[in-house]
mmCIF file of C-alpha atoms and ligand atoms in Angstrom:
data_model
loop_
_atom_site.group_PDB
_atom_site.id
_atom_site.type_symbol
_atom_site.label_atom_id
_atom_site.label_comp_id
_atom_site.label_asym_id
_atom_site.label_seq_id
_atom_site.Cartn_x
_atom_site.Cartn_y
_atom_site.Cartn_z
ATOM 1 C CA UNK A 193 -204.504 -207.213 -24.718
ATOM 2 C CA UNK A 194 -204.314 -203.702 -25.101
ATOM 3 C CA UNK A 195 -206.983 -201.096 -23.976
ATOM 4 C CA UNK A 196 -207.409 -197.925 -25.848
ATOM 5 C CA UNK A 197 -208.806 -195.161 -23.820
ATOM 6 C CA UNK A 198 -211.962 -193.526 -25.029
ATOM 7 C CA UNK A 199 -211.310 -190.649 -27.421
ATOM 8 C CA UNK A 200 -213.637 -187.729 -27.725
ATOM 9 C CA UNK A 201 -213.023 -184.960 -30.241
ATOM 10 C CA UNK A 202 -214.491 -181.520 -29.921
ATOM 11 C CA UNK A 203 -214.734 -179.749 -33.310
ATOM 12 C CA UNK A 204 -216.054 -176.433 -34.323
ATOM 13 C CA UNK A 205 -215.834 -174.973 -30.822
ATOM 14 C CA UNK A 206 -214.121 -171.712 -29.663
ATOM 15 C CA UNK A 207 -211.622 -172.494 -27.050
ATOM 16 C CA UNK A 208 -211.120 -170.417 -23.850
ATOM 17 C CA UNK A 209 -208.287 -172.088 -22.440
ATOM 18 C CA UNK A 210 -208.289 -170.575 -18.938
ATOM 19 C CA UNK A 211 -204.817 -168.602 -19.439
ATOM 20 C CA UNK A 212 -206.473 -165.373 -20.132
ATOM 21 C CA UNK A 213 -205.585 -165.084 -23.757
ATOM 22 C CA UNK A 214 -208.488 -164.504 -26.304
ATOM 23 C CA UNK A 215 -210.825 -167.376 -27.327
ATOM 24 C CA UNK A 216 -209.706 -169.070 -30.595
ATOM 25 C CA UNK A 217 -211.617 -171.372 -32.924
ATOM 26 C CA UNK A 218 -210.291 -174.935 -32.743
ATOM 27 C CA UNK A 219 -210.472 -178.607 -31.866
ATOM 28 C CA UNK A 220 -209.876 -180.422 -28.513
ATOM 29 C CA UNK A 221 -209.074 -184.072 -28.261
ATOM 30 C CA UNK A 222 -209.757 -185.837 -24.940
ATOM 31 C CA UNK A 223 -208.352 -189.342 -24.328
ATOM 32 C CA UNK A 224 -209.269 -191.146 -21.208
ATOM 33 C CA UNK A 225 -209.362 -188.593 -18.399
ATOM 34 C CA UNK A 226 -206.829 -186.174 -19.955
ATOM 35 C CA UNK A 227 -206.813 -183.379 -22.626
ATOM 36 C CA UNK A 228 -204.637 -185.081 -25.301
ATOM 37 C CA UNK A 229 -204.348 -182.196 -27.840
ATOM 38 C CA UNK A 230 -205.425 -178.766 -28.427
ATOM 39 C CA UNK A 231 -205.568 -177.274 -32.017
ATOM 40 C CA UNK A 232 -206.217 -174.083 -33.691
ATOM 41 C CA UNK A 233 -208.601 -173.679 -36.381
ATOM 42 C CA UNK A 234 -206.055 -174.262 -39.201
ATOM 43 C CA UNK A 235 -204.929 -177.474 -37.865
ATOM 44 C CA UNK A 236 -207.066 -180.526 -37.265
ATOM 45 C CA UNK A 237 -206.469 -183.454 -35.159
ATOM 46 C CA UNK A 238 -206.265 -187.128 -35.791
ATOM 47 C CA UNK A 239 -209.873 -188.246 -34.935
ATOM 48 C CA UNK A 240 -209.318 -191.954 -35.573
ATOM 49 C CA UNK A 241 -211.752 -193.977 -33.210
ATOM 50 C CA UNK A 242 -212.907 -190.781 -31.702
ATOM 51 C CA UNK A 243 -216.475 -189.763 -30.944
ATOM 52 C CA UNK A 244 -216.897 -186.330 -32.338
ATOM 53 C CA UNK A 245 -218.846 -183.557 -30.520
ATOM 54 C CA UNK A 246 -219.692 -180.745 -33.047
ATOM 55 C CA UNK A 247 -219.803 -177.509 -30.929
ATOM 56 C CA UNK A 248 -221.438 -175.223 -33.707
ATOM 57 C CA UNK A 249 -219.441 -172.375 -32.431
ATOM 58 C CA UNK A 250 -219.918 -172.867 -28.808
ATOM 59 C CA UNK A 251 -217.357 -172.132 -26.147
ATOM 60 C CA UNK A 252 -215.302 -174.938 -24.812
ATOM 61 C CA UNK A 253 -213.813 -173.936 -21.576
ATOM 62 C CA UNK A 254 -212.463 -175.419 -18.296
ATOM 63 C CA UNK A 255 -214.891 -176.598 -15.675
ATOM 64 C CA UNK A 256 -215.557 -173.960 -12.840
ATOM 65 C CA UNK A 257 -213.819 -174.288 -9.475
ATOM 66 C CA UNK A 258 -215.805 -173.191 -6.428
ATOM 67 C CA UNK A 259 -213.071 -171.731 -4.035
ATOM 68 C CA UNK A 260 -215.328 -171.292 -1.016
ATOM 69 C CA UNK A 261 -217.633 -174.209 -0.915
ATOM 70 C CA UNK A 262 -219.884 -175.406 1.883
ATOM 71 C CA UNK A 263 -221.651 -178.421 0.696
ATOM 72 C CA UNK A 264 -223.041 -179.028 4.159
ATOM 73 C CA UNK A 265 -224.899 -175.856 4.165
ATOM 74 C CA UNK A 266 -228.209 -177.113 3.459
ATOM 75 C CA UNK A 267 -230.044 -174.882 0.986
ATOM 76 C CA UNK A 268 -229.854 -175.274 -2.746
ATOM 77 C CA UNK A 269 -231.725 -173.982 -5.635
ATOM 78 C CA UNK A 270 -235.189 -175.516 -5.301
ATOM 79 C CA UNK A 271 -234.738 -176.742 -1.885
ATOM 80 C CA UNK A 272 -234.791 -174.308 0.658
ATOM 81 C CA UNK A 273 -233.911 -175.308 4.162
ATOM 82 C CA UNK A 274 -234.535 -172.814 6.811
ATOM 83 C CA UNK A 275 -231.974 -174.111 9.287
ATOM 84 C CA UNK A 276 -228.262 -175.052 9.460
ATOM 85 C CA UNK A 277 -228.838 -177.861 11.876
ATOM 86 C CA UNK A 278 -230.344 -181.045 10.602
ATOM 87 C CA UNK A 279 -230.545 -184.602 11.878
ATOM 88 C CA UNK A 280 -227.295 -186.311 10.908
ATOM 89 C CA UNK A 281 -228.737 -188.657 8.379
ATOM 90 C CA UNK A 282 -230.559 -186.102 6.529
ATOM 91 C CA UNK A 283 -227.644 -183.665 6.651
ATOM 92 C CA UNK A 284 -225.151 -186.175 5.024
ATOM 93 C CA UNK A 285 -227.628 -187.124 2.285
ATOM 94 C CA UNK A 286 -228.242 -183.341 1.744
ATOM 95 C CA UNK A 287 -224.623 -182.771 1.437
ATOM 96 C CA UNK A 288 -224.276 -185.397 -1.295
ATOM 97 C CA UNK A 289 -227.259 -183.954 -3.015
ATOM 98 C CA UNK A 290 -225.720 -180.605 -2.950
ATOM 99 C CA UNK A 291 -222.346 -181.851 -4.502
ATOM 100 C CA UNK A 292 -224.319 -183.411 -7.358
ATOM 101 C CA UNK A 293 -226.352 -180.116 -7.847
ATOM 102 C CA UNK A 294 -223.065 -178.108 -7.936
ATOM 103 C CA UNK A 295 -221.628 -180.272 -10.660
ATOM 104 C CA UNK A 296 -224.945 -179.840 -12.537
ATOM 105 C CA UNK A 297 -224.361 -176.069 -12.509
ATOM 106 C CA UNK A 298 -220.879 -176.519 -14.255
ATOM 107 C CA UNK A 299 -218.475 -176.592 -11.125
ATOM 108 C CA UNK A 300 -216.370 -179.650 -11.557
ATOM 109 C CA UNK A 301 -214.177 -178.763 -8.588
ATOM 110 C CA UNK A 302 -214.855 -177.539 -5.134
ATOM 111 C CA UNK A 303 -212.480 -176.376 -2.311
ATOM 112 C CA UNK A 304 -214.224 -176.591 0.927
ATOM 113 C CA UNK A 305 -214.462 -173.646 3.168
ATOM 114 C CA UNK A 306 -215.672 -175.736 6.256
ATOM 115 C CA UNK A 307 -218.079 -178.465 6.973
ATOM 116 C CA UNK A 308 -220.717 -179.081 9.485
ATOM 117 C CA UNK A 309 -219.975 -182.553 9.950
ATOM 118 C CA UNK A 310 -216.583 -183.895 11.070
ATOM 119 C CA UNK A 311 -215.867 -186.517 8.444
ATOM 120 C CA UNK A 312 -218.939 -185.700 5.978
ATOM 121 C CA UNK A 313 -216.773 -184.293 3.227
ATOM 122 C CA UNK A 314 -214.060 -186.852 3.615
ATOM 123 C CA UNK A 315 -216.453 -189.638 3.100
ATOM 124 C CA UNK A 316 -218.212 -187.853 0.275
ATOM 125 C CA UNK A 317 -214.926 -187.156 -1.426
ATOM 126 C CA UNK A 318 -213.934 -190.726 -1.290
ATOM 127 C CA UNK A 319 -217.239 -191.853 -2.683
ATOM 128 C CA UNK A 320 -217.036 -189.295 -5.541
ATOM 129 C CA UNK A 321 -213.356 -190.250 -6.366
ATOM 130 C CA UNK A 322 -214.258 -194.018 -6.366
ATOM 131 C CA UNK A 323 -216.934 -193.040 -9.111
ATOM 132 C CA UNK A 324 -219.907 -194.253 -6.756
ATOM 133 C CA UNK A 325 -221.413 -190.783 -6.392
ATOM 134 C CA UNK A 326 -221.828 -187.755 -8.698
ATOM 135 C CA UNK A 327 -220.121 -184.599 -7.688
ATOM 136 C CA UNK A 328 -217.113 -182.100 -8.297
ATOM 137 C CA UNK A 329 -213.578 -182.845 -7.364
ATOM 138 C CA UNK A 330 -213.526 -182.086 -3.763
ATOM 139 C CA UNK A 331 -211.000 -180.764 -1.416
ATOM 140 C CA UNK A 332 -212.540 -181.865 1.895
ATOM 141 C CA UNK A 333 -212.523 -179.861 5.095
ATOM 142 C CA UNK A 334 -212.996 -180.419 8.856
ATOM 143 C CA UNK A 335 -215.596 -178.518 10.640
ATOM 144 C CA UNK A 336 -214.770 -175.106 10.893
ATOM 145 C CA UNK A 337 -213.404 -174.457 14.456
ATOM 146 C CA UNK A 338 -213.973 -171.302 16.501
ATOM 147 C CA UNK A 339 -216.211 -170.496 19.331
ATOM 148 C CA UNK A 340 -218.251 -173.594 19.948
ATOM 149 C CA UNK A 341 -221.845 -173.211 18.720
ATOM 150 C CA UNK A 342 -220.794 -170.618 16.089
ATOM 151 C CA UNK A 343 -222.115 -171.277 12.697
ATOM 152 C CA UNK A 344 -224.659 -173.628 14.136
ATOM 153 C CA UNK A 345 -222.106 -176.240 14.381
ATOM 154 C CA UNK A 346 -224.213 -178.984 15.984
ATOM 155 C CA UNK A 347 -222.843 -180.355 19.372
ATOM 156 C CA UNK A 348 -223.270 -183.979 18.230
ATOM 157 C CA UNK A 349 -221.144 -183.540 14.971
ATOM 158 C CA UNK A 350 -218.534 -181.619 16.769
ATOM 159 C CA UNK A 351 -215.057 -183.023 17.532
ATOM 160 C CA UNK A 352 -214.338 -182.446 21.039
ATOM 161 C CA UNK A 353 -210.941 -180.808 21.400
ATOM 162 C CA UNK A 354 -209.226 -179.195 24.307
ATOM 163 C CA UNK A 355 -208.383 -175.604 23.816
ATOM 164 C CA UNK A 356 -204.957 -175.768 25.076
ATOM 165 C CA UNK A 357 -201.899 -175.795 22.638
ATOM 166 C CA UNK A 358 -201.576 -179.599 23.014
ATOM 167 C CA UNK A 359 -205.260 -179.977 22.236
ATOM 168 C CA UNK A 360 -205.108 -177.938 19.216
ATOM 169 C CA UNK A 361 -202.155 -179.778 17.956
ATOM 170 C CA UNK A 362 -203.876 -183.063 18.627
ATOM 171 C CA UNK A 363 -206.965 -181.950 16.827
ATOM 172 C CA UNK A 364 -205.056 -180.829 13.627
ATOM 173 C CA UNK A 365 -203.148 -184.193 13.605
ATOM 174 C CA UNK A 366 -206.298 -186.131 14.179
ATOM 175 C CA UNK A 367 -208.125 -184.427 11.297
ATOM 176 C CA UNK A 368 -205.160 -184.848 8.992
ATOM 177 C CA UNK A 369 -204.946 -188.580 9.877
ATOM 178 C CA UNK A 370 -208.800 -188.806 9.120
ATOM 179 C CA UNK A 371 -208.205 -187.584 5.525
ATOM 180 C CA UNK A 372 -209.028 -183.959 5.651
ATOM 181 C CA UNK A 373 -207.299 -181.970 2.871
ATOM 182 C CA UNK A 374 -207.924 -178.750 4.709
ATOM 183 C CA UNK A 375 -208.578 -177.685 8.291
ATOM 184 C CA UNK A 376 -210.569 -174.573 8.847
ATOM 185 C CA UNK A 377 -210.347 -172.149 11.706
ATOM 186 C CA UNK A 378 -212.326 -168.976 12.409
ATOM 187 C CA UNK A 379 -209.357 -166.857 13.252
ATOM 188 C CA UNK A 380 -211.924 -163.902 13.847
ATOM 189 C CA UNK A 381 -215.569 -163.988 14.455
ATOM 190 C CA UNK A 382 -218.166 -162.210 12.100
ATOM 191 C CA UNK A 383 -220.739 -159.425 12.295
ATOM 192 C CA UNK A 384 -223.146 -162.118 11.175
ATOM 193 C CA UNK A 385 -222.418 -164.153 14.382
ATOM 194 C CA UNK A 386 -222.560 -161.071 16.843
ATOM 195 C CA UNK A 387 -222.265 -157.271 16.670
ATOM 196 C CA UNK A 388 -218.588 -156.266 16.583
ATOM 197 C CA UNK A 389 -217.620 -159.964 15.826
ATOM 198 C CA UNK A 390 -215.448 -159.108 12.894
ATOM 199 C CA UNK A 391 -212.912 -157.497 15.274
ATOM 200 C CA UNK A 392 -212.944 -160.392 17.712
ATOM 201 C CA UNK A 393 -209.784 -162.651 17.373
ATOM 202 C CA UNK A 394 -210.805 -166.383 18.223
ATOM 203 C CA UNK A 395 -207.220 -167.555 18.422
ATOM 204 C CA UNK A 396 -204.097 -166.081 19.819
ATOM 205 C CA UNK A 397 -200.844 -165.805 18.041
ATOM 206 C CA UNK A 398 -199.521 -168.581 20.123
ATOM 207 C CA UNK A 399 -202.383 -170.823 19.180
ATOM 208 C CA UNK A 400 -202.265 -169.908 15.524
ATOM 209 C CA UNK A 401 -198.578 -170.825 15.511
ATOM 210 C CA UNK A 402 -199.102 -174.194 17.289
ATOM 211 C CA UNK A 403 -201.812 -174.921 14.575
ATOM 212 C CA UNK A 404 -199.488 -173.925 11.783
ATOM 213 C CA UNK A 405 -196.648 -175.999 13.037
ATOM 214 C CA UNK A 406 -198.684 -179.218 13.510
ATOM 215 C CA UNK A 407 -200.279 -178.655 9.924
ATOM 216 C CA UNK A 408 -196.830 -178.544 8.401
ATOM 217 C CA UNK A 409 -195.879 -181.592 10.394
ATOM 218 C CA UNK A 410 -199.098 -183.506 9.432
ATOM 219 C CA UNK A 411 -198.975 -182.346 5.726
ATOM 220 C CA UNK A 412 -202.519 -180.727 5.793
ATOM 221 C CA UNK A 413 -203.566 -177.411 4.571
ATOM 222 C CA UNK A 414 -205.114 -174.666 6.687
ATOM 223 C CA UNK A 415 -207.903 -172.378 5.726
ATOM 224 C CA UNK A 416 -209.419 -169.634 7.867
ATOM 225 C CA UNK A 417 -212.201 -167.254 8.226
ATOM 226 C CA UNK A 418 -210.411 -163.843 8.818
ATOM 227 C CA UNK A 419 -212.313 -160.537 9.068
ATOM 228 C CA UNK A 420 -210.074 -158.402 11.538
ATOM 229 C CA UNK A 421 -206.707 -157.093 10.033
ATOM 230 C CA UNK A 422 -204.799 -158.906 12.820
ATOM 231 C CA UNK A 423 -206.649 -162.229 12.005
ATOM 232 C CA UNK A 424 -205.402 -161.899 8.389
ATOM 233 C CA UNK A 425 -201.892 -161.185 9.480
ATOM 234 C CA UNK A 426 -202.044 -164.080 11.966
ATOM 235 C CA UNK A 427 -202.971 -166.328 8.992
ATOM 236 C CA UNK A 428 -200.257 -165.177 6.802
ATOM 237 C CA UNK A 429 -197.596 -165.544 9.471
ATOM 238 C CA UNK A 430 -198.564 -169.005 10.380
ATOM 239 C CA UNK A 431 -198.737 -170.465 7.071
ATOM 240 C CA UNK A 432 -202.553 -170.580 6.426
ATOM 241 C CA UNK A 433 -203.089 -171.326 2.634
ATOM 242 C CA UNK A 434 -206.367 -170.143 2.009
ATOM 243 C CA UNK A 435 -207.757 -166.924 3.641
ATOM 244 C CA UNK A 436 -211.254 -165.983 3.377
ATOM 245 C CA UNK A 437 -212.981 -162.505 3.588
ATOM 246 C CA UNK A 438 -210.036 -160.301 4.597
ATOM 247 C CA UNK A 439 -212.727 -157.578 5.073
ATOM 248 C CA UNK A 440 -210.645 -155.251 7.233
ATOM 249 C CA UNK A 441 -207.207 -155.977 5.892
ATOM 250 C CA UNK A 442 -205.208 -152.841 6.436
ATOM 251 C CA UNK A 443 -201.964 -151.674 4.499
ATOM 252 C CA UNK A 444 -199.664 -154.064 6.599
ATOM 253 C CA UNK A 445 -202.045 -156.981 5.866
ATOM 254 C CA UNK A 446 -202.141 -156.268 2.243
ATOM 255 C CA UNK A 447 -198.436 -156.026 1.994
ATOM 256 C CA UNK A 448 -197.929 -159.402 3.909
ATOM 257 C CA UNK A 449 -200.404 -161.009 1.645
ATOM 258 C CA UNK A 450 -198.564 -159.736 -1.404
ATOM 259 C CA UNK A 451 -195.281 -160.951 -0.110
ATOM 260 C CA UNK A 452 -196.763 -164.384 0.202
ATOM 261 C CA UNK A 453 -198.772 -164.275 -2.988
ATOM 262 C CA UNK A 454 -197.205 -167.522 -4.368
ATOM 263 C CA UNK A 455 -198.284 -169.488 -1.333
ATOM 264 C CA UNK A 456 -201.735 -168.110 -0.464
ATOM 265 C CA UNK A 457 -205.160 -167.965 -2.027
ATOM 266 C CA UNK A 458 -207.822 -165.520 -1.083
ATOM 267 C CA UNK A 459 -211.583 -166.166 -1.378
ATOM 268 C CA UNK A 460 -213.468 -163.025 -0.290
ATOM 269 C CA UNK A 461 -216.906 -164.562 -0.772
ATOM 270 C CA UNK A 462 -218.970 -161.746 -1.880
ATOM 271 C CA UNK A 463 -222.088 -163.919 -2.815
ATOM 272 C CA UNK A 464 -223.600 -164.095 0.689
ATOM 273 C CA UNK A 465 -223.057 -160.541 1.641
ATOM 274 C CA UNK A 466 -224.542 -159.396 -1.757
ATOM 275 C CA UNK A 467 -227.571 -161.664 -1.226
ATOM 276 C CA UNK A 468 -227.958 -160.296 2.431
ATOM 277 C CA UNK A 469 -227.804 -156.778 1.378
ATOM 278 C CA UNK A 470 -229.955 -156.962 -1.678
ATOM 279 C CA UNK A 471 -232.092 -160.142 -2.114
ATOM 280 C CA UNK A 472 -232.981 -161.423 1.413
ATOM 281 C CA UNK A 473 -235.943 -159.243 2.186
ATOM 282 C CA UNK A 474 -238.331 -162.050 1.713
ATOM 283 C CA UNK A 475 -236.374 -164.130 4.240
ATOM 284 C CA UNK A 476 -236.757 -161.564 6.832
ATOM 285 C CA UNK A 477 -233.577 -159.748 6.281
ATOM 286 C CA UNK A 478 -234.422 -156.167 5.191
ATOM 287 C CA UNK A 479 -232.168 -153.230 4.578
ATOM 288 C CA UNK A 480 -231.841 -152.383 8.238
ATOM 289 C CA UNK A 481 -231.036 -155.974 9.377
ATOM 290 C CA UNK A 482 -228.611 -156.269 6.578
ATOM 291 C CA UNK A 483 -226.821 -153.282 7.667
ATOM 292 C CA UNK A 484 -226.580 -154.449 11.198
ATOM 293 C CA UNK A 485 -225.208 -157.824 10.018
ATOM 294 C CA UNK A 486 -222.374 -155.773 8.289
ATOM 295 C CA UNK A 487 -223.411 -156.939 4.780
ATOM 296 C CA UNK A 488 -223.469 -153.346 3.292
ATOM 297 C CA UNK A 489 -220.234 -152.090 5.042
ATOM 298 C CA UNK A 490 -218.747 -155.566 4.382
ATOM 299 C CA UNK A 491 -219.391 -155.309 0.524
ATOM 300 C CA UNK A 492 -218.047 -151.680 0.520
ATOM 301 C CA UNK A 493 -214.747 -152.821 2.092
ATOM 302 C CA UNK A 494 -214.445 -155.782 -0.180
ATOM 303 C CA UNK A 495 -214.628 -153.377 -3.202
ATOM 304 C CA UNK A 496 -211.579 -151.766 -1.869
ATOM 305 C CA UNK A 497 -209.669 -154.841 -0.726
ATOM 306 C CA UNK A 498 -210.185 -157.214 -3.624
ATOM 307 C CA UNK A 499 -209.220 -154.848 -6.450
ATOM 308 C CA UNK A 500 -206.002 -153.917 -4.560
ATOM 309 C CA UNK A 501 -205.058 -157.478 -4.060
ATOM 310 C CA UNK A 502 -205.845 -158.450 -7.535
ATOM 311 C CA UNK A 503 -203.694 -155.621 -8.587
ATOM 312 C CA UNK A 504 -200.889 -156.788 -6.474
ATOM 313 C CA UNK A 505 -200.888 -160.158 -8.002
ATOM 314 C CA UNK A 506 -202.687 -162.158 -5.075
ATOM 315 C CA UNK A 507 -204.751 -164.999 -6.277
ATOM 316 C CA UNK A 508 -208.454 -163.826 -5.628
ATOM 317 C CA UNK A 509 -210.939 -166.477 -6.329
ATOM 318 C CA UNK A 510 -214.704 -166.609 -6.751
ATOM 319 C CA UNK A 511 -216.897 -168.592 -4.381
ATOM 320 C CA UNK A 512 -219.413 -166.874 -2.088
ATOM 321 C CA UNK A 513 -220.613 -168.894 1.008
ATOM 322 C CA UNK A 514 -223.549 -170.375 -0.985
ATOM 323 C CA UNK A 515 -225.754 -172.612 1.004
ATOM 324 C CA UNK A 516 -228.181 -170.122 2.741
ATOM 325 C CA UNK A 517 -231.688 -170.098 1.857
ATOM 326 C CA UNK A 518 -231.340 -166.552 0.215
ATOM 327 C CA UNK A 519 -228.066 -167.581 -1.298
ATOM 328 C CA UNK A 520 -228.594 -171.317 -2.187
ATOM 329 C CA UNK A 521 -226.050 -173.723 -3.709
ATOM 330 C CA UNK A 522 -226.548 -173.925 -7.417
ATOM 331 C CA UNK A 523 -226.244 -170.118 -7.881
ATOM 332 C CA UNK A 524 -222.387 -170.109 -7.263
ATOM 333 C CA UNK A 525 -221.572 -168.870 -10.928
ATOM 334 C CA UNK A 526 -223.129 -165.598 -9.915
ATOM 335 C CA UNK A 527 -219.817 -164.913 -7.977
ATOM 336 C CA UNK A 528 -218.213 -164.310 -11.332
ATOM 337 C CA UNK A 529 -220.676 -161.650 -12.154
ATOM 338 C CA UNK A 530 -219.923 -160.081 -8.763
ATOM 339 C CA UNK A 531 -216.200 -159.898 -9.505
ATOM 340 C CA UNK A 532 -217.044 -158.028 -12.627
ATOM 341 C CA UNK A 533 -219.634 -155.770 -11.163
ATOM 342 C CA UNK A 534 -218.020 -155.045 -7.776
ATOM 343 C CA UNK A 535 -214.333 -155.621 -8.244
ATOM 344 C CA UNK A 536 -213.734 -154.243 -11.591
ATOM 345 C CA UNK A 537 -212.713 -157.552 -13.244
ATOM 346 C CA UNK A 538 -213.270 -158.138 -16.886
ATOM 347 C CA UNK A 539 -215.290 -161.037 -17.643
ATOM 348 C CA UNK A 540 -212.164 -162.996 -18.721
ATOM 349 C CA UNK A 541 -210.211 -162.176 -15.569
ATOM 350 C CA UNK A 542 -213.149 -163.535 -13.550
ATOM 351 C CA UNK A 543 -213.107 -166.721 -15.817
ATOM 352 C CA UNK A 544 -209.374 -167.055 -15.283
ATOM 353 C CA UNK A 545 -209.842 -166.811 -11.468
ATOM 354 C CA UNK A 546 -212.541 -169.544 -11.508
ATOM 355 C CA UNK A 547 -210.634 -171.882 -13.713
ATOM 356 C CA UNK A 548 -206.821 -171.642 -13.992
ATOM 357 C CA UNK A 549 -206.382 -170.141 -10.593
ATOM 358 C CA UNK A 550 -208.962 -172.700 -9.259
ATOM 359 C CA UNK A 551 -206.655 -175.412 -10.582
ATOM 360 C CA UNK A 552 -203.732 -174.050 -8.588
ATOM 361 C CA UNK A 553 -205.957 -173.901 -5.668
ATOM 362 C CA UNK A 554 -206.968 -177.502 -6.063
ATOM 363 C CA UNK A 555 -203.330 -178.337 -6.629
ATOM 364 C CA UNK A 556 -204.299 -180.594 -9.522
ATOM 365 C CA UNK A 557 -203.605 -180.329 -13.229
ATOM 366 C CA UNK A 558 -207.011 -178.530 -13.793
ATOM 367 C CA UNK A 559 -208.446 -175.320 -14.855
ATOM 368 C CA UNK A 560 -206.906 -175.021 -18.372
ATOM 369 C CA UNK A 561 -207.801 -176.395 -21.501
ATOM 370 C CA UNK A 562 -204.184 -177.677 -22.256
ATOM 371 C CA UNK A 563 -202.637 -180.848 -23.386
ATOM 372 C CA UNK A 564 -201.794 -183.220 -20.462
ATOM 373 C CA UNK A 565 -204.409 -181.473 -18.217
ATOM 374 C CA UNK A 566 -207.216 -183.362 -16.697
ATOM 375 C CA UNK A 567 -210.246 -183.297 -18.885
ATOM 376 C CA UNK A 568 -212.942 -181.128 -16.889
ATOM 377 C CA UNK A 569 -214.533 -179.176 -19.563
ATOM 378 C CA UNK A 570 -217.792 -176.941 -20.160
ATOM 379 C CA UNK A 571 -219.243 -176.575 -23.623
ATOM 380 C CA UNK A 572 -221.125 -173.166 -23.348
ATOM 381 C CA UNK A 573 -223.591 -171.689 -25.590
ATOM 382 C CA UNK A 574 -222.505 -168.127 -26.309
ATOM 383 C CA UNK A 575 -219.224 -166.283 -25.206
ATOM 384 C CA UNK A 576 -218.745 -166.030 -21.296
ATOM 385 C CA UNK A 577 -215.599 -163.852 -21.972
ATOM 386 C CA UNK A 578 -218.029 -161.025 -23.063
ATOM 387 C CA UNK A 579 -220.855 -161.943 -20.674
ATOM 388 C CA UNK A 580 -220.166 -164.217 -17.475
ATOM 389 C CA UNK A 581 -223.775 -164.229 -16.690
ATOM 390 C CA UNK A 582 -224.295 -166.781 -19.162
ATOM 391 C CA UNK A 583 -222.940 -169.291 -16.889
ATOM 392 C CA UNK A 584 -225.733 -168.916 -14.416
ATOM 393 C CA UNK A 585 -228.310 -170.356 -16.832
ATOM 394 C CA UNK A 586 -227.926 -174.184 -16.796
ATOM 395 C CA UNK A 587 -229.587 -174.229 -20.379
ATOM 396 C CA UNK A 588 -226.381 -172.519 -21.735
ATOM 397 C CA UNK A 589 -224.340 -175.540 -20.342
ATOM 398 C CA UNK A 590 -224.689 -177.865 -23.264
ATOM 399 C CA UNK A 591 -222.000 -180.272 -21.814
ATOM 400 C CA UNK A 592 -220.333 -180.812 -18.616
ATOM 401 C CA UNK A 593 -217.313 -183.244 -18.732
ATOM 402 C CA UNK A 594 -215.584 -184.238 -15.512
ATOM 403 C CA UNK A 595 -212.409 -186.464 -15.603
ATOM 404 C CA UNK A 596 -213.035 -187.209 -19.340
ATOM 405 C CA UNK A 597 -216.652 -188.293 -18.801
ATOM 406 C CA UNK A 598 -219.788 -186.517 -19.631
ATOM 407 C CA UNK A 599 -221.752 -185.656 -16.455
ATOM 408 C CA UNK A 600 -224.060 -183.720 -18.830
ATOM 409 C CA UNK A 601 -223.720 -185.100 -22.456
ATOM 410 C CA UNK A 602 -224.127 -183.143 -25.524
ATOM 411 C CA UNK A 603 -225.962 -184.347 -28.728
ATOM 412 C CA UNK A 604 -223.325 -186.547 -30.266
ATOM 413 C CA UNK A 605 -222.645 -186.416 -34.041
ATOM 414 C CA UNK A 606 -220.452 -188.626 -36.198
HETATM 415 ZN ZN1 ZN B 890 -217.621 -169.544 4.390
#
């Protein structure tokens, strides 16, 4: 007996393939969970046995990748939770809800920037991969480790680990064994946690080296929060793969990142700071408080660091600490707009960062409309390469496909 995988043919679409070249009218054939073929308008593909989805000129593009996801941060669009701590049962369910909501908004992949539950994301990722729960492809993280209590990491969720070198190594090995894709450390603190926090280093060079060594031995990725210049350098020196914020990166830090640009990813996370600086007044964070929390100066610094690293060829990716009441999960596509507005990206460059570069971050054949790649696709009303804000309106997402299946189905025609 032979099984033929389901075939879906998109016709009359304008393809943005994620590579950064201009959109082109064409057809795309999906077979099973992969893109089988991509054709320009002058050619047409064999549609035998395929269901046809007529795009009527809509844009077909890769699904979005959220590079700095916090699915355990409770607040989402339409569901404000005024706390980071929740009872564990509600917290896990809220995390699963957030995963579905993120996919509903066109993000077919999420790279975690830290969890508030030790095995929440590992368990959730496994359920999603097994097809039992809706959600984006997920690179699951451990809890973000730093000073205990920071980020509201609830004591009962926290993995006890000794702070000596052996304890750190044991922790990394244990989380790798538990199935984490990435282990997150706060190499520096943050103005949002305490005044002057951004310059406080939370791990010594020796500790970071032990963590890096163990991660290589255990075959697990490292991610970190790094604000101070020295925290960024510590991350680069010790093999951290994904570095967040880099707010105070100095010339030496920028040079070090550039030298490792094929190994590292950088997700600055402008979304939270922008929301804090401009949109959080009704949540009790007025202009004065936003300044005290470093949101205004942080954004100004980011506006220097991000364009510079982009120019030097470092992979800078959107994703902005969504999950706070004033920066809820579901608004994530707003980060693309911030890349354009604050960092001088063209809309197409912001889209490449959220798709093709996101695929590299996920380390999967993702983020491009390309034969052989996994079929994570969005059918978008309008042209996001001229206006990325289109992606913030769910009604413009006519179809969301993940792994060859419609999470949101378009009207089918024959
Ligand atoms: Zn974060």
